[in-house]
Amino acid sequence: MKVCRRATFNAAHRLFREDWSDEQNKDIFGKCSNPNYHGHNYVLEVWLDGKIDPETGYVIDLKILKNYIKEEITERFDHRNLNLDCAEFKDLNPTAENIALVCWRLLRSRLDSRYKLTIKLWETENNVVECDGKG
Ligand code: NI
């Protein structure tokens, strides 16, 4: 049985590599590499796969999952500049893929091992990545 809690956060980022020239960054990352950053309204879906607890009827109390997401993700990344404000991306390009992997690891650390965790991160209405912990 799979259950999902959804959350949103807004954050700014810039995609670039310091070891590449401006031209190379622009070639690969396009507008996403603009030096003055840009923002996204990220939508995070956190999916847990587990068994229904016969006592409660829940796979997990979604209030608990909501709090984990708030503590680990929203309070950390919402209204931040991911490149400048967040140690997680000091040396990691904040692509949707890398943000999803960071979010997965943060949430995994809070969840009982009986749950299989998958997250989806929507960067725009049209772009989504799915992460099960493997880069
Ligand atoms: Ni972007």
JSON list of C-alpha atoms and ligand atoms in Angstrom, two decimals:
[
{"chain": "A", "resi": 1, "resn": "MET", "atom": "CA", "xyz": [0.00, 0.00, 0.00]},
{"chain": "A", "resi": 2, "resn": "LYS", "atom": "CA", "xyz": [1.36, 3.40, -0.91]},
{"chain": "A", "resi": 3, "resn": "VAL", "atom": "CA", "xyz": [0.54, 6.68, 0.78]},
{"chain": "A", "resi": 4, "resn": "CYS", "atom": "CA", "xyz": [1.66, 10.17, -0.13]},
{"chain": "A", "resi": 5, "resn": "ARG", "atom": "CA", "xyz": [2.07, 13.52, 1.54]},
{"chain": "A", "resi": 6, "resn": "ARG", "atom": "CA", "xyz": [2.58, 16.57, -0.63]},
{"chain": "A", "resi": 7, "resn": "ALA", "atom": "CA", "xyz": [4.41, 19.77, 0.33]},
{"chain": "A", "resi": 8, "resn": "THR", "atom": "CA", "xyz": [5.54, 22.90, -1.45]},
{"chain": "A", "resi": 9, "resn": "PHE", "atom": "CA", "xyz": [8.46, 25.23, -1.02]},
{"chain": "A", "resi": 10, "resn": "ASN", "atom": "CA", "xyz": [9.85, 28.19, -2.92]},
{"chain": "A", "resi": 11, "resn": "ALA", "atom": "CA", "xyz": [13.55, 28.54, -3.49]},
{"chain": "A", "resi": 12, "resn": "ALA", "atom": "CA", "xyz": [16.07, 30.26, -5.71]},
{"chain": "A", "resi": 13, "resn": "HIS", "atom": "CA", "xyz": [18.95, 28.58, -7.44]},
{"chain": "A", "resi": 14, "resn": "ARG", "atom": "CA", "xyz": [21.47, 28.81, -10.19]},
{"chain": "A", "resi": 15, "resn": "LEU", "atom": "CA", "xyz": [22.89, 25.89, -12.15]},
{"chain": "A", "resi": 16, "resn": "PHE", "atom": "CA", "xyz": [26.58, 26.22, -12.83]},
{"chain": "A", "resi": 17, "resn": "ARG", "atom": "CA", "xyz": [29.98, 24.73, -12.28]},
{"chain": "A", "resi": 18, "resn": "GLU", "atom": "CA", "xyz": [32.73, 26.90, -10.91]},
{"chain": "A", "resi": 19, "resn": "ASP", "atom": "CA", "xyz": [35.33, 24.94, -12.84]},
{"chain": "A", "resi": 20, "resn": "TRP", "atom": "CA", "xyz": [33.63, 25.73, -16.18]},
{"chain": "A", "resi": 21, "resn": "SER", "atom": "CA", "xyz": [33.85, 28.98, -18.13]},
{"chain": "A", "resi": 22, "resn": "ASP", "atom": "CA", "xyz": [30.82, 31.29, -18.30]},
{"chain": "A", "resi": 23, "resn": "GLU", "atom": "CA", "xyz": [30.36, 30.21, -21.89]},
{"chain": "A", "resi": 24, "resn": "GLN", "atom": "CA", "xyz": [30.40, 26.52, -21.08]},
{"chain": "A", "resi": 25, "resn": "ASN", "atom": "CA", "xyz": [27.93, 27.04, -18.24]},
{"chain": "A", "resi": 26, "resn": "LYS", "atom": "CA", "xyz": [25.65, 28.97, -20.56]},
{"chain": "A", "resi": 27, "resn": "ASP", "atom": "CA", "xyz": [25.90, 26.29, -23.23]},
{"chain": "A", "resi": 28, "resn": "ILE", "atom": "CA", "xyz": [24.92, 23.50, -20.88]},
{"chain": "A", "resi": 29, "resn": "PHE", "atom": "CA", "xyz": [22.58, 25.17, -18.39]},
{"chain": "A", "resi": 30, "resn": "GLY", "atom": "CA", "xyz": [21.15, 28.00, -20.50]},
{"chain": "A", "resi": 31, "resn": "LYS", "atom": "CA", "xyz": [18.94, 30.47, -18.63]},
{"chain": "A", "resi": 32, "resn": "CYS", "atom": "CA", "xyz": [19.25, 28.31, -15.51]},
{"chain": "A", "resi": 33, "resn": "SER", "atom": "CA", "xyz": [22.82, 29.54, -15.29]},
{"chain": "A", "resi": 34, "resn": "ASN", "atom": "CA", "xyz": [21.96, 33.26, -15.15]},
{"chain": "A", "resi": 35, "resn": "PRO", "atom": "CA", "xyz": [24.29, 34.75, -12.52]},
{"chain": "A", "resi": 36, "resn": "ASN", "atom": "CA", "xyz": [21.53, 36.49, -10.56]},
{"chain": "A", "resi": 37, "resn": "TYR", "atom": "CA", "xyz": [19.59, 33.33, -9.76]},
{"chain": "A", "resi": 38, "resn": "HIS", "atom": "CA", "xyz": [15.92, 32.51, -10.40]},
{"chain": "A", "resi": 39, "resn": "GLY", "atom": "CA", "xyz": [13.17, 30.88, -8.40]},
{"chain": "A", "resi": 40, "resn": "HIS", "atom": "CA", "xyz": [10.92, 27.85, -8.57]},
{"chain": "A", "resi": 41, "resn": "ASN", "atom": "CA", "xyz": [7.78, 26.81, -6.75]},
{"chain": "A", "resi": 42, "resn": "TYR", "atom": "CA", "xyz": [8.82, 23.27, -5.97]},
{"chain": "A", "resi": 43, "resn": "VAL", "atom": "CA", "xyz": [6.23, 20.61, -5.29]},
{"chain": "A", "resi": 44, "resn": "LEU", "atom": "CA", "xyz": [7.42, 17.63, -3.30]},
{"chain": "A", "resi": 45, "resn": "GLU", "atom": "CA", "xyz": [5.52, 14.34, -3.17]},
{"chain": "A", "resi": 46, "resn": "VAL", "atom": "CA", "xyz": [6.68, 11.92, -0.50]},
{"chain": "A", "resi": 47, "resn": "TRP", "atom": "CA", "xyz": [5.50, 8.37, -1.12]},
{"chain": "A", "resi": 48, "resn": "LEU", "atom": "CA", "xyz": [5.78, 5.60, 1.47]},
{"chain": "A", "resi": 49, "resn": "ASP", "atom": "CA", "xyz": [5.21, 1.98, 0.60]},
{"chain": "A", "resi": 50, "resn": "GLY", "atom": "CA", "xyz": [4.34, -0.21, 3.57]},
{"chain": "A", "resi": 51, "resn": "LYS", "atom": "CA", "xyz": [1.75, -2.38, 5.23]},
{"chain": "A", "resi": 52, "resn": "ILE", "atom": "CA", "xyz": [-1.46, -1.23, 6.84]},
{"chain": "A", "resi": 53, "resn": "ASP", "atom": "CA", "xyz": [-1.15, -1.32, 10.62]},
{"chain": "A", "resi": 54, "resn": "PRO", "atom": "CA", "xyz": [-4.14, -3.46, 11.66]},
{"chain": "A", "resi": 55, "resn": "GLU", "atom": "CA", "xyz": [-4.56, -1.44, 14.86]},
{"chain": "A", "resi": 56, "resn": "THR", "atom": "CA", "xyz": [-4.77, 2.01, 13.33]},
{"chain": "A", "resi": 57, "resn": "GLY", "atom": "CA", "xyz": [-5.65, 1.24, 9.73]},
{"chain": "A", "resi": 58, "resn": "TYR", "atom": "CA", "xyz": [-2.80, 3.53, 8.66]},
{"chain": "A", "resi": 59, "resn": "VAL", "atom": "CA", "xyz": [0.39, 2.80, 6.74]},
{"chain": "A", "resi": 60, "resn": "ILE", "atom": "CA", "xyz": [1.70, 5.85, 8.59]},
{"chain": "A", "resi": 61, "resn": "ASP", "atom": "CA", "xyz": [-0.09, 8.67, 10.33]},
{"chain": "A", "resi": 62, "resn": "LEU", "atom": "CA", "xyz": [0.28, 11.38, 7.67]},
{"chain": "A", "resi": 63, "resn": "LYS", "atom": "CA", "xyz": [0.49, 14.03, 10.41]},
{"chain": "A", "resi": 64, "resn": "ILE", "atom": "CA", "xyz": [3.79, 12.46, 11.43]},
{"chain": "A", "resi": 65, "resn": "LEU", "atom": "CA", "xyz": [5.04, 12.44, 7.86]},
{"chain": "A", "resi": 66, "resn": "LYS", "atom": "CA", "xyz": [3.89, 16.05, 7.48]},
{"chain": "A", "resi": 67, "resn": "ASN", "atom": "CA", "xyz": [6.04, 17.03, 10.46]},
{"chain": "A", "resi": 68, "resn": "TYR", "atom": "CA", "xyz": [9.11, 15.21, 9.14]},
{"chain": "A", "resi": 69, "resn": "ILE", "atom": "CA", "xyz": [8.76, 17.06, 5.83]},
{"chain": "A", "resi": 70, "resn": "LYS", "atom": "CA", "xyz": [8.34, 20.36, 7.63]},
{"chain": "A", "resi": 71, "resn": "GLU", "atom": "CA", "xyz": [11.35, 19.84, 9.88]},
{"chain": "A", "resi": 72, "resn": "GLU", "atom": "CA", "xyz": [13.70, 18.33, 7.29]},
{"chain": "A", "resi": 73, "resn": "ILE", "atom": "CA", "xyz": [12.70, 20.04, 4.04]},
{"chain": "A", "resi": 74, "resn": "THR", "atom": "CA", "xyz": [10.44, 23.07, 4.32]},
{"chain": "A", "resi": 75, "resn": "GLU", "atom": "CA", "xyz": [12.19, 24.75, 7.24]},
{"chain": "A", "resi": 76, "resn": "ARG", "atom": "CA", "xyz": [15.54, 24.09, 5.59]},
{"chain": "A", "resi": 77, "resn": "PHE", "atom": "CA", "xyz": [14.84, 25.15, 1.99]},
{"chain": "A", "resi": 78, "resn": "ASP", "atom": "CA", "xyz": [11.71, 27.32, 1.83]},
{"chain": "A", "resi": 79, "resn": "HIS", "atom": "CA", "xyz": [12.43, 30.94, 0.83]},
{"chain": "A", "resi": 80, "resn": "ARG", "atom": "CA", "xyz": [16.16, 30.23, 0.62]},
{"chain": "A", "resi": 81, "resn": "ASN", "atom": "CA", "xyz": [18.76, 30.60, -2.04]},
{"chain": "A", "resi": 82, "resn": "LEU", "atom": "CA", "xyz": [19.87, 26.99, -2.36]},
{"chain": "A", "resi": 83, "resn": "ASN", "atom": "CA", "xyz": [23.34, 27.88, -3.66]},
{"chain": "A", "resi": 84, "resn": "LEU", "atom": "CA", "xyz": [24.11, 30.55, -1.09]},
{"chain": "A", "resi": 85, "resn": "ASP", "atom": "CA", "xyz": [22.10, 29.65, 1.99]},
{"chain": "A", "resi": 86, "resn": "CYS", "atom": "CA", "xyz": [22.13, 25.86, 2.09]},
{"chain": "A", "resi": 87, "resn": "ALA", "atom": "CA", "xyz": [25.24, 23.91, 3.02]},
{"chain": "A", "resi": 88, "resn": "GLU", "atom": "CA", "xyz": [23.83, 20.86, 1.20]},
{"chain": "A", "resi": 89, "resn": "PHE", "atom": "CA", "xyz": [24.43, 22.63, -2.12]},
{"chain": "A", "resi": 90, "resn": "LYS", "atom": "CA", "xyz": [27.68, 24.34, -1.35]},
{"chain": "A", "resi": 91, "resn": "ASP", "atom": "CA", "xyz": [29.49, 21.89, -3.62]},
{"chain": "A", "resi": 92, "resn": "LEU", "atom": "CA", "xyz": [26.49, 20.30, -5.33]},
{"chain": "A", "resi": 93, "resn": "ASN", "atom": "CA", "xyz": [24.69, 21.74, -8.35]},
{"chain": "A", "resi": 94, "resn": "PRO", "atom": "CA", "xyz": [21.07, 22.28, -7.22]},
{"chain": "A", "resi": 95, "resn": "THR", "atom": "CA", "xyz": [19.38, 20.52, -10.12]},
{"chain": "A", "resi": 96, "resn": "ALA", "atom": "CA", "xyz": [16.00, 18.93, -9.49]},
{"chain": "A", "resi": 97, "resn": "GLU", "atom": "CA", "xyz": [17.80, 15.58, -9.44]},
{"chain": "A", "resi": 98, "resn": "ASN", "atom": "CA", "xyz": [20.24, 16.63, -6.74]},
{"chain": "A", "resi": 99, "resn": "ILE", "atom": "CA", "xyz": [17.59, 18.43, -4.68]},
{"chain": "A", "resi": 100, "resn": "ALA", "atom": "CA", "xyz": [15.44, 15.28, -4.81]},
{"chain": "A", "resi": 101, "resn": "LEU", "atom": "CA", "xyz": [18.35, 13.11, -3.67]},
{"chain": "A", "resi": 102, "resn": "VAL", "atom": "CA", "xyz": [19.15, 15.46, -0.77]},
{"chain": "A", "resi": 103, "resn": "CYS", "atom": "CA", "xyz": [15.46, 15.47, 0.25]},
{"chain": "A", "resi": 104, "resn": "TRP", "atom": "CA", "xyz": [15.32, 11.67, 0.02]},
{"chain": "A", "resi": 105, "resn": "ARG", "atom": "CA", "xyz": [18.32, 11.26, 2.32]},
{"chain": "A", "resi": 106, "resn": "LEU", "atom": "CA", "xyz": [17.00, 13.76, 4.85]},
{"chain": "A", "resi": 107, "resn": "LEU", "atom": "CA", "xyz": [13.62, 12.02, 5.02]},
{"chain": "A", "resi": 108, "resn": "ARG", "atom": "CA", "xyz": [15.06, 8.51, 4.97]},
{"chain": "A", "resi": 109, "resn": "SER", "atom": "CA", "xyz": [16.97, 9.32, 8.15]},
{"chain": "A", "resi": 110, "resn": "ARG", "atom": "CA", "xyz": [13.67, 9.96, 9.94]},
{"chain": "A", "resi": 111, "resn": "LEU", "atom": "CA", "xyz": [11.66, 7.01, 8.69]},
{"chain": "A", "resi": 112, "resn": "ASP", "atom": "CA", "xyz": [11.43, 3.49, 10.01]},
{"chain": "A", "resi": 113, "resn": "SER", "atom": "CA", "xyz": [13.21, 1.01, 7.76]},
{"chain": "A", "resi": 114, "resn": "ARG", "atom": "CA", "xyz": [9.97, -0.90, 7.15]},
{"chain": "A", "resi": 115, "resn": "TYR", "atom": "CA", "xyz": [8.91, 1.83, 4.73]},
{"chain": "A", "resi": 116, "resn": "LYS", "atom": "CA", "xyz": [10.12, 2.04, 1.17]},
{"chain": "A", "resi": 117, "resn": "LEU", "atom": "CA", "xyz": [10.56, 5.72, 0.34]},
{"chain": "A", "resi": 118, "resn": "THR", "atom": "CA", "xyz": [10.13, 7.32, -3.05]},
{"chain": "A", "resi": 119, "resn": "ILE", "atom": "CA", "xyz": [9.91, 11.03, -3.65]},
{"chain": "A", "resi": 120, "resn": "LYS", "atom": "CA", "xyz": [8.89, 13.07, -6.63]},
{"chain": "A", "resi": 121, "resn": "LEU", "atom": "CA", "xyz": [10.02, 16.64, -7.03]},
{"chain": "A", "resi": 122, "resn": "TRP", "atom": "CA", "xyz": [8.22, 18.88, -9.48]},
{"chain": "A", "resi": 123, "resn": "GLU", "atom": "CA", "xyz": [10.39, 21.82, -10.49]},
{"chain": "A", "resi": 124, "resn": "THR", "atom": "CA", "xyz": [7.85, 23.18, -12.94]},
{"chain": "A", "resi": 125, "resn": "GLU", "atom": "CA", "xyz": [4.43, 22.01, -14.06]},
{"chain": "A", "resi": 126, "resn": "ASN", "atom": "CA", "xyz": [6.16, 20.03, -16.77]},
{"chain": "A", "resi": 127, "resn": "ASN", "atom": "CA", "xyz": [9.42, 18.85, -15.19]},
{"chain": "A", "resi": 128, "resn": "VAL", "atom": "CA", "xyz": [9.44, 16.18, -12.52]},
{"chain": "A", "resi": 129, "resn": "VAL", "atom": "CA", "xyz": [12.06, 13.81, -11.14]},
{"chain": "A", "resi": 130, "resn": "GLU", "atom": "CA", "xyz": [11.50, 10.67, -9.09]},
{"chain": "A", "resi": 131, "resn": "CYS", "atom": "CA", "xyz": [14.06, 9.44, -6.55]},
{"chain": "A", "resi": 132, "resn": "ASP", "atom": "CA", "xyz": [14.36, 6.16, -4.67]},
{"chain": "A", "resi": 133, "resn": "GLY", "atom": "CA", "xyz": [17.70, 7.02, -3.11]},
{"chain": "A", "resi": 134, "resn": "LYS", "atom": "CA", "xyz": [19.97, 6.10, -5.98]},
{"chain": "A", "resi": 135, "resn": "GLY", "atom": "CA", "xyz": [21.76, 8.90, -7.77]},
{"chain": "B", "resi": 1, "resn": "NI", "atom": "NI", "xyz": [15.87, 26.56, -12.37]}
]
